[in-house]
XYZ file of C-alpha atoms in Angstrom:
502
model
C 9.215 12.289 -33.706
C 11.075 12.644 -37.429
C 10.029 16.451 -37.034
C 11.340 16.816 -33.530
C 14.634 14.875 -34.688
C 15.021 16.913 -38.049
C 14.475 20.264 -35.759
C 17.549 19.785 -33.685
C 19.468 18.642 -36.259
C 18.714 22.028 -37.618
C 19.624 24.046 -34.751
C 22.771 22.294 -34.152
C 23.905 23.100 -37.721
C 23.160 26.766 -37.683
C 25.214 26.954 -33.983
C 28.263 25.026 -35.878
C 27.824 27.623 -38.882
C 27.379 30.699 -37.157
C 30.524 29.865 -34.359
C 32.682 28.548 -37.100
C 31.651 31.803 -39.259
C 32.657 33.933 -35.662
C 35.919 31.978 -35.315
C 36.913 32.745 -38.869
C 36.059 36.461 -39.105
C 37.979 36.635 -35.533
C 41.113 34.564 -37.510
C 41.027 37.317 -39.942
C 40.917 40.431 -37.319
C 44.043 38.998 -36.144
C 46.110 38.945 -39.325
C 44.307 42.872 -39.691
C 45.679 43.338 -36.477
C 42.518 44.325 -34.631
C 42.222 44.295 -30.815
C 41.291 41.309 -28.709
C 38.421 43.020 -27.962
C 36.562 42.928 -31.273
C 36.999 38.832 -31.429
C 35.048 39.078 -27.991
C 32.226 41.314 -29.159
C 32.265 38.605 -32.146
C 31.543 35.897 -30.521
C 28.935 37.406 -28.372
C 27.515 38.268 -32.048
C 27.341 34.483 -32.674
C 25.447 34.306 -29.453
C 23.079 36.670 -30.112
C 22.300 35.602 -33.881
C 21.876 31.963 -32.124
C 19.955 32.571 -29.872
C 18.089 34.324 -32.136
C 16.837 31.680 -35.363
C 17.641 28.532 -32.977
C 14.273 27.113 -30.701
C 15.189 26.833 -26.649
C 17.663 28.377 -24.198
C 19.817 25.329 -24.436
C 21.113 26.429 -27.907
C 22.182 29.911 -26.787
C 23.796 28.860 -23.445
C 26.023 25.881 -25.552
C 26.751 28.455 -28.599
C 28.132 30.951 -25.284
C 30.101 27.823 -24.109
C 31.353 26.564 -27.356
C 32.868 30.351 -28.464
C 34.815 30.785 -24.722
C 36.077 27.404 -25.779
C 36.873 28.359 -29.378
C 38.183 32.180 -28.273
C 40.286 30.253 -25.241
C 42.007 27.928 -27.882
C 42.787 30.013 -31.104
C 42.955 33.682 -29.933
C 44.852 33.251 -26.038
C 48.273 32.558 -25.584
C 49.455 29.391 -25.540
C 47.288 29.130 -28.804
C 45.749 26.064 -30.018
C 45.509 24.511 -25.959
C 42.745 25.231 -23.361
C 45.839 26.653 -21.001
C 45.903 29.497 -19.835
C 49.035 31.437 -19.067
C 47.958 34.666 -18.396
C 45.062 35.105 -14.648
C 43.695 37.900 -16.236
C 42.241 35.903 -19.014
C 40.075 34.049 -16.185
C 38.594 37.573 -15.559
C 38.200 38.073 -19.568
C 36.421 34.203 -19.686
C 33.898 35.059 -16.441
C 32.624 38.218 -17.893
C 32.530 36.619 -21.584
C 30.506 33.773 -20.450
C 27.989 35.499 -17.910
C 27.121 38.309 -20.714
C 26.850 35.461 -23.201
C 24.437 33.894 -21.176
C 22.653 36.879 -20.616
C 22.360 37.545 -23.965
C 20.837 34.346 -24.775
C 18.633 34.459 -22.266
C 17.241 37.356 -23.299
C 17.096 37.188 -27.031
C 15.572 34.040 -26.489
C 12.856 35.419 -23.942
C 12.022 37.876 -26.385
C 11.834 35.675 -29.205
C 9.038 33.583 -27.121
C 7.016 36.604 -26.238
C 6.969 38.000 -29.732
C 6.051 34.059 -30.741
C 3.440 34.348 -28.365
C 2.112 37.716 -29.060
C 2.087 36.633 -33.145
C 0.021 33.537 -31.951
C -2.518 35.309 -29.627
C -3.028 38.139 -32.383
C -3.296 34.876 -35.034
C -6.266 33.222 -33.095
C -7.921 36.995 -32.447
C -8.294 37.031 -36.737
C -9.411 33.969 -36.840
C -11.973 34.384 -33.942
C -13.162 37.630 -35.209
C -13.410 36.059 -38.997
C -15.190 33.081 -37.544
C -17.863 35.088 -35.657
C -18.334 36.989 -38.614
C -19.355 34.227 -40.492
C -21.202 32.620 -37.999
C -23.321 35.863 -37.273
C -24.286 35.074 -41.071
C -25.028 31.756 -41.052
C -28.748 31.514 -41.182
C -29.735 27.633 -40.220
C -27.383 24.787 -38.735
C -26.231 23.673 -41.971
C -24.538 26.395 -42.354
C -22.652 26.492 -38.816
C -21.757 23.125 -39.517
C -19.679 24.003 -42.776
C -18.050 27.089 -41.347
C -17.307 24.811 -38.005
C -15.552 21.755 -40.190
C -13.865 24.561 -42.223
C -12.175 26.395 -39.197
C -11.293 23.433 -37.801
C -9.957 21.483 -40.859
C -7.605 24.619 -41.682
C -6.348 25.184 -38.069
C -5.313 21.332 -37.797
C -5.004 20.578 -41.236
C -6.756 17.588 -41.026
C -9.939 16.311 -42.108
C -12.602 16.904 -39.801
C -16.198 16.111 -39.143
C -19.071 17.838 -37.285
C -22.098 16.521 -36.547
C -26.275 17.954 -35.710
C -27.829 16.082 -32.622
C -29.514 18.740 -31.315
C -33.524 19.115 -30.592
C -34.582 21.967 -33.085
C -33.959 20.139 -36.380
C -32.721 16.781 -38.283
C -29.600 15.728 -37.209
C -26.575 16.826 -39.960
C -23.397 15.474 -40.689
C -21.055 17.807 -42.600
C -17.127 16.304 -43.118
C -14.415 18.582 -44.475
C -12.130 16.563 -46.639
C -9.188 19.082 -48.079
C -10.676 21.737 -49.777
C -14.501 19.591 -50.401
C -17.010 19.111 -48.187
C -19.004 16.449 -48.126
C -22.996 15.427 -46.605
C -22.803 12.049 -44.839
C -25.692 10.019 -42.941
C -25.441 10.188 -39.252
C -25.141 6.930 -38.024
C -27.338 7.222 -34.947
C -27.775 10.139 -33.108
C -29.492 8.505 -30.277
C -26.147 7.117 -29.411
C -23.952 9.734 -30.044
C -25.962 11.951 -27.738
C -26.208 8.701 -24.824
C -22.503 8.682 -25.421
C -21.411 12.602 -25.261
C -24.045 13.946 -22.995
C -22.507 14.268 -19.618
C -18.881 13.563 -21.026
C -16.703 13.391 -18.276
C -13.572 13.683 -20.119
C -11.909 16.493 -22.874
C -12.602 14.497 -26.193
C -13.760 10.677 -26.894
C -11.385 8.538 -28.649
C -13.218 6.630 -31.419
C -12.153 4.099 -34.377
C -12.597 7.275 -36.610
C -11.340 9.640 -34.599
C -11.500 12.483 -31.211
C -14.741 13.100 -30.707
C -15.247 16.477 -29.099
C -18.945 17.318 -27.814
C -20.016 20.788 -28.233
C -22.788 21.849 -25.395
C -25.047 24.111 -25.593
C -26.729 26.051 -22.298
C -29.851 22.955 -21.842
C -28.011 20.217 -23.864
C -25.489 18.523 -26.400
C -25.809 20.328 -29.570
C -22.982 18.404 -31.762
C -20.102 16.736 -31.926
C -16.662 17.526 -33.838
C -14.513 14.657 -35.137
C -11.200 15.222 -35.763
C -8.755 12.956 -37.632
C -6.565 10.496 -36.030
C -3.536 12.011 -38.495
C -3.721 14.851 -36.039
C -0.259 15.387 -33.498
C -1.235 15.063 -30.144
C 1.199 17.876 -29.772
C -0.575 19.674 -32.188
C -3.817 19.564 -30.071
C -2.348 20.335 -27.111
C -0.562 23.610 -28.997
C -3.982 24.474 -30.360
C -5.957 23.607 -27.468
C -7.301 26.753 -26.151
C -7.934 28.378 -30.136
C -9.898 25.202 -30.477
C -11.917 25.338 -27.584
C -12.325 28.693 -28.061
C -13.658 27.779 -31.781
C -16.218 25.580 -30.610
C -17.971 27.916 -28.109
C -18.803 30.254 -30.627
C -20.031 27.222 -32.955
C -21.713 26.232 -29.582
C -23.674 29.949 -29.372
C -24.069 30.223 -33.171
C -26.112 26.741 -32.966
C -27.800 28.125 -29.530
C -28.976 30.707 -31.244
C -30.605 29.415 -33.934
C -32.351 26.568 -31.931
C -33.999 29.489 -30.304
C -34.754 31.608 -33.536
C -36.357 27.918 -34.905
C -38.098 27.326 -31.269
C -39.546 31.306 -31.667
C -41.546 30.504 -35.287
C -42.592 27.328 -34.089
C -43.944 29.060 -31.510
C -45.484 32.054 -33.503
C -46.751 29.794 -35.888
C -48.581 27.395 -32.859
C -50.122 30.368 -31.636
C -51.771 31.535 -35.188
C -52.636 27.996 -35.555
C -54.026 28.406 -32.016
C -55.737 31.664 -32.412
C -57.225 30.238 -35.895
C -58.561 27.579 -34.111
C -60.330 29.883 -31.774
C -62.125 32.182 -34.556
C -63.154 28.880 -36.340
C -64.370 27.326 -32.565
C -66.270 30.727 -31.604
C -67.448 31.181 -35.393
C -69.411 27.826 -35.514
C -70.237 28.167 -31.933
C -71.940 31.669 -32.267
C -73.774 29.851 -35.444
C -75.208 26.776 -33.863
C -76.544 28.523 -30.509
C -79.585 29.870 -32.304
C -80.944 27.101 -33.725
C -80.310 24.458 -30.751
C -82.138 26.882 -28.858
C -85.081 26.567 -31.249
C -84.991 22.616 -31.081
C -85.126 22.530 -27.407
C -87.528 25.071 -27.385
C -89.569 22.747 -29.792
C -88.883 19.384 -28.044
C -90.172 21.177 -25.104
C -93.123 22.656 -26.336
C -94.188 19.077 -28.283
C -93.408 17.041 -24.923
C -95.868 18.956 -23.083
C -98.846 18.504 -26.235
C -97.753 14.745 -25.831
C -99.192 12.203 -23.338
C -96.823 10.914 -21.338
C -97.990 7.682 -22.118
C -96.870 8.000 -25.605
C -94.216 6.588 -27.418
C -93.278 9.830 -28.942
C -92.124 10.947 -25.718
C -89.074 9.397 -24.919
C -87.885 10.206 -28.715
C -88.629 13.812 -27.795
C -87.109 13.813 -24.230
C -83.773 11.944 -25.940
C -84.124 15.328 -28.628
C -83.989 17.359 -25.607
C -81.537 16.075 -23.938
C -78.861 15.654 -26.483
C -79.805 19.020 -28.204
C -79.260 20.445 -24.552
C -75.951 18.676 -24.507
C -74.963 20.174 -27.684
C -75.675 23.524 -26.518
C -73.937 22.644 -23.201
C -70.878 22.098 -25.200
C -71.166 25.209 -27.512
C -71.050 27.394 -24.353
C -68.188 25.591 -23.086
C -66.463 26.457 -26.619
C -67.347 30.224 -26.394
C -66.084 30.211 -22.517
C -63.097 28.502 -22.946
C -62.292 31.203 -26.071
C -63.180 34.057 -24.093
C -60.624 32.982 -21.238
C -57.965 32.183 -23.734
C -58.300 35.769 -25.675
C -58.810 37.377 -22.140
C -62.270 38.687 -22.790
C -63.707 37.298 -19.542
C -62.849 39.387 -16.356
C -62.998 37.322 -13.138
C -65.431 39.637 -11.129
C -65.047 38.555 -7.470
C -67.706 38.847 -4.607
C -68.459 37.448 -1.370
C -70.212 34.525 -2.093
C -71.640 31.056 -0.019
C -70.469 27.840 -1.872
C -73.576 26.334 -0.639
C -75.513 28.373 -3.061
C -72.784 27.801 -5.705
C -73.514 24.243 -4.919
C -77.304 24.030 -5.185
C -77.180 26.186 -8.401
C -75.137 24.012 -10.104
C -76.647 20.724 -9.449
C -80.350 22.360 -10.132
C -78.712 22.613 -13.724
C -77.502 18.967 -14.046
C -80.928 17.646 -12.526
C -82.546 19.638 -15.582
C -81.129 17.535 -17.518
C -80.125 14.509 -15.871
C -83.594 14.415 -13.678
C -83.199 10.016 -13.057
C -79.873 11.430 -10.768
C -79.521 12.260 -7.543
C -76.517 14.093 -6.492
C -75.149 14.014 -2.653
C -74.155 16.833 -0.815
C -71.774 17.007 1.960
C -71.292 20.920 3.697
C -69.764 22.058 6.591
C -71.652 23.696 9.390
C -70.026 26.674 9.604
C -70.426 29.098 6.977
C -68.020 31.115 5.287
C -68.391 33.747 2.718
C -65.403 32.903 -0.129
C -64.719 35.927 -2.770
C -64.864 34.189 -6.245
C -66.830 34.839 -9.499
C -70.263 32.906 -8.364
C -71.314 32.629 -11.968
C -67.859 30.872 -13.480
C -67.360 28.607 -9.916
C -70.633 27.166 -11.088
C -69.776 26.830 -14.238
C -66.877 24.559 -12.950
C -69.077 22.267 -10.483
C -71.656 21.998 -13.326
C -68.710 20.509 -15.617
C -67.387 18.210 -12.844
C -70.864 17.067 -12.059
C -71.705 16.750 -15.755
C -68.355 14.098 -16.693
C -69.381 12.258 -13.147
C -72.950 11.907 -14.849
C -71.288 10.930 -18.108
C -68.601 8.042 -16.254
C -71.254 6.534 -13.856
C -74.481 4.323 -14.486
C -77.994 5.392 -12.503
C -77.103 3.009 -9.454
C -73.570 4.723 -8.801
C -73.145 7.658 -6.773
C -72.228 10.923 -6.954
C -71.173 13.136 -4.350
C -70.143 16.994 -3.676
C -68.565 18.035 -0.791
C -66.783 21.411 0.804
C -64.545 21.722 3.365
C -62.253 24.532 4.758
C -58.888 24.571 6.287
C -57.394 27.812 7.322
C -56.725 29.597 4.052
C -58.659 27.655 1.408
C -61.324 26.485 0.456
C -61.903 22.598 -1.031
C -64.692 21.416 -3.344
C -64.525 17.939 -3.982
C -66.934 15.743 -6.954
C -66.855 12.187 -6.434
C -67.941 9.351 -8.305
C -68.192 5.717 -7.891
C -67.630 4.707 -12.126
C -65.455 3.302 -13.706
C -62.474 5.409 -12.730
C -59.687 7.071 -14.952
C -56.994 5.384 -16.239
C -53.658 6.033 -15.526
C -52.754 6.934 -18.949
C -55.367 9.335 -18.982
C -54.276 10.870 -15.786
C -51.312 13.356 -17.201
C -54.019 14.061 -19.528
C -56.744 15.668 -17.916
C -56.643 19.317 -18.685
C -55.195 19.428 -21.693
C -57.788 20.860 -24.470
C -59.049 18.739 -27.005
C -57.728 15.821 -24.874
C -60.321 12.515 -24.794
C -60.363 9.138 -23.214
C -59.117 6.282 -25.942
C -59.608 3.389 -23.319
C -63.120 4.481 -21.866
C -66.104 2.084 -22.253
C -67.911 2.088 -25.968
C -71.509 3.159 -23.843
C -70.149 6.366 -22.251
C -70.788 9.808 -24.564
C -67.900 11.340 -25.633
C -67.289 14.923 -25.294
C -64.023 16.904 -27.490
C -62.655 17.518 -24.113
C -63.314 21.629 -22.836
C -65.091 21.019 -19.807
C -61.965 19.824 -17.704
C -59.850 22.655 -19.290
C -62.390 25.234 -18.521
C -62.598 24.144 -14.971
C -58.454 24.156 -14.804
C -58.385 27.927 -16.558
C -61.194 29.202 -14.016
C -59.350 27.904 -11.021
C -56.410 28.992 -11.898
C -57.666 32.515 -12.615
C -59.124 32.305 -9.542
C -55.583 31.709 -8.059
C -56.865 28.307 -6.607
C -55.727 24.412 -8.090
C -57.448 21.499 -9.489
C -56.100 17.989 -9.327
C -58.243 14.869 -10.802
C -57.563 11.625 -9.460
C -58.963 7.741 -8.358
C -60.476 7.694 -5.380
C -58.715 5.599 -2.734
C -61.501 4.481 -0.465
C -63.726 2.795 -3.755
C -63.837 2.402 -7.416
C -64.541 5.444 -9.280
C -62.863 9.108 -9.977
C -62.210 12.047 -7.721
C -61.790 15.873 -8.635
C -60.767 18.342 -6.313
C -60.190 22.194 -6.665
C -59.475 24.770 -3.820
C -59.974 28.207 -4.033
C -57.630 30.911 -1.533
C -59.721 32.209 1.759
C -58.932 36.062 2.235
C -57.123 36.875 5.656
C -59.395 36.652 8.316
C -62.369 36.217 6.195
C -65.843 36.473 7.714
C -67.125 32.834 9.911
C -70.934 32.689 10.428
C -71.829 29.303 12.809
């Protein structure tokens, strides 16, 4: 308000001068005898020049009223009166005032579009130094500083800006004069609950506006500006500052993705480390598990069954076959990853697929029996027989692991038009619903299953998903809604009009 107040007092002053300056020099043409004429182009002068350093059109349209006035009551007959003897002074007066007007309105005009043009070329510089820097700026820190800077010096006031985003620790950078200064972020689970999905321009706050700056998936940070600010002065800058924070905005955008990319490259080396180690110790401990089962074998058949020896060699057997189970299940699940397994498709019967696979569990599970459900008809489905059984031998063999001798196990195949469904259920103890989001993910194992089931690392359900899958079919685990117990169910694409044998 004191700076509106002191800016009109200013114009006034210079229109008093610069008439009463007009009014004088015309006083002193007269004595010098000069025409009328020159007093008029005079005080359109004084029109002009306050038009020119005075803000608004209402200054030059009262300096063009003010000098008729003035030239009506010192320089026309009767003098020192607003009477006029002579018409033809109306005339003089009409013209006087409607170029003066003119003039001001055009001087003026001009003087707002070379304002403007100073303004727009203004905020280009600074735009074009800001993305400079920010094209420099090589982690968020960095943005944040050059962000609180720009800001600060385009409002001068003291301004804040503030990390929430996903890709790092969240930052708080405040720009105090010329210093900067690191402060704690209060809590950046509530700024981002507050400024996400902001429906308004800026968030008034105890310390100050709060402006969010979003990024293309989320909020990135906020800026906090000083209440010392003029709400004028906002509104004047409005459009620079808006303009400021979307290139803050894709500065920080792109270095969450630069940070997301060597997260990512370094997961994968981690990853592909993990493999060689896996495959490494794998191609190691086939050999001699192989030899121990060979031995167990041999021994179990030079022992009477009657002996107690036996069942300490069968339990050899059995978990040395388990171990070797799992190695393969490490060396196929590396092979997928790297690629190294091609899915060879042929016309194959699932019923054979079928009897293979639960041949193999009865080897080593031979207390079990496994039901069967098929269709009648026959169909002949293109997959890779070899890796299908490898996936109903791993279903079968976590259904032998999750249920007790008593509880049943069943496989079952169906066909709609288009696909074909294999189904392994169990009546255990079911999965948990924790555990259910879980399934597939390698490496992932049970925490809440019972203390007397054998634990695996968790491959075989992520082999079965990446076969599927390569397969173009889907796999879903689940509990089974008719009983207790666990139900796993992958389908595998019919080809058009594929072959029906009843």
């Amino acid at each position: 308000m004191m700076i509106k107040r002191k800016e009109i007092l200013n114009s006034q002053l210079k229109l008093s001068v610069i008439v009463f300056a007009a009014t004088i020099l015309g006083k002193i043409f007269t004595e010098l005898g000069f025409p009328e004429t020159n007093i008029v182009v005079m005080y359109l002068l004084a029109v002009l020049l306050v038009a020119r350093f005075t803000s608004g059109y209402q200054y030059g349209i009262l300096s063009a009223v003010v000098s008729l006035i003035c030239y009506n009551y010192f320089f026309t007959e009767p003098y020192h009166t607003l009477a006029v003897n002579d018409p033809g002074y109306l005339i003089t007066f009409s013209i006087m005032l409607i170029t003066s007007f003119l003039t001001s309105a055009l001087t003026t005009k001009e003087k707002l579009l070379t304002k403007e043009a100073n303004e727009r070329g203004e905020e280009s510089q600074i735009l074009y130094m800001l993305s400079s820097k920010l094209s420099d700026a090589a982690d968020m820190e960095a943005v944040l500083k050059i962000a609180a800077e720009s800001i600060s010096h385009l409002l001068q006031v003291n301004v804040g800006c503030i990390y929430v985003g996903r890709q790092s620790e969240p930052i708080y950078i405040q720009q105090s004069g010329k210093e900067q200064i690191h402060r704690s972020v209060p809590d950046a689970d509530e700024i981002r609950k507050i400024y996400t999905d902001l429906r308004t321009e800026y968030l008034e706050e105890e310390e100050g506006y709060g402006y969010p700056v979003n990024g293309r998936e989320h909020l990135l940070a906020v800026v906090r500006i000083d209440k010392t600010v003029y709400t004028k002065q906002l509104q004047e800058k409005k459009k620079l500052l808006h303009s400021i924070m979307e290139n803050v905005s894709m500065a920080m955008d792109r270095i969450e993705v630069t940070i997301e990319r060597v997260r990512d490259r370094e997961s994968m080396e981690r990853e592909r480390e993990r493999a060689n180690l896996l495959r490494a110790i794998s191609h190691d401990l086939r050999t001699p598990l192989s030899g121990i089962m060979g031995t167990s074998e041999m021994l179990m058949d030079m022992t009477d069954k009657e002996d107690r020896r036996q069942e300490l060699l069968q339990g050899i057997y059995q978990d040395a076959d388990w171990l070797k189970s799992l190695v393969e299940n490490i060396l196929s699940l590396t092979r997928l990853q790297d690629g190294k397994i091609v899915i060879h498709k042929e016309m194959e019967a699932i019923e054979e697929v079928i009897g293979c696979a639960i041949a193999h569990v009865e080897r080593s599970f031979p207390e079990r029996e496994i039901q069967v459900e098929i269709p009648e008809e026959f169909r002949l489905v293109p997959m890779d027989a070899k890796l299908i059984e490898q996936v109903i031998t791993n279903l079968l063999d976590n259904a032998v692991k999750h249920t007790r001798p008593r509880e049943a196990i069943t496989v079952s195949a169906s066909y709609t038009e288009d696909t074909l469904l294999v189904s392994v259920r169990d009546e255990g103890e079911g999965i948990d619903e924790a555990d259910v989001p879980n399934l597939f993910k390698i490496f992932y194992t049970s925490k809440t299953r019972s203390a007397d089931v054998k634990r695996g690392i968790g491959l075989g359900l992520t082999i079965c998903e990446t076969v599927v899958n390569a397969h173009g079919g889907t796999i879903t685990g689940r509990n089974r809604t008719d009983r207790k117990g666990a139900e796993f169910i992958f389908t595998l694409p019919l080809p058009e009009g594929g072959r029906e044998i009843v």
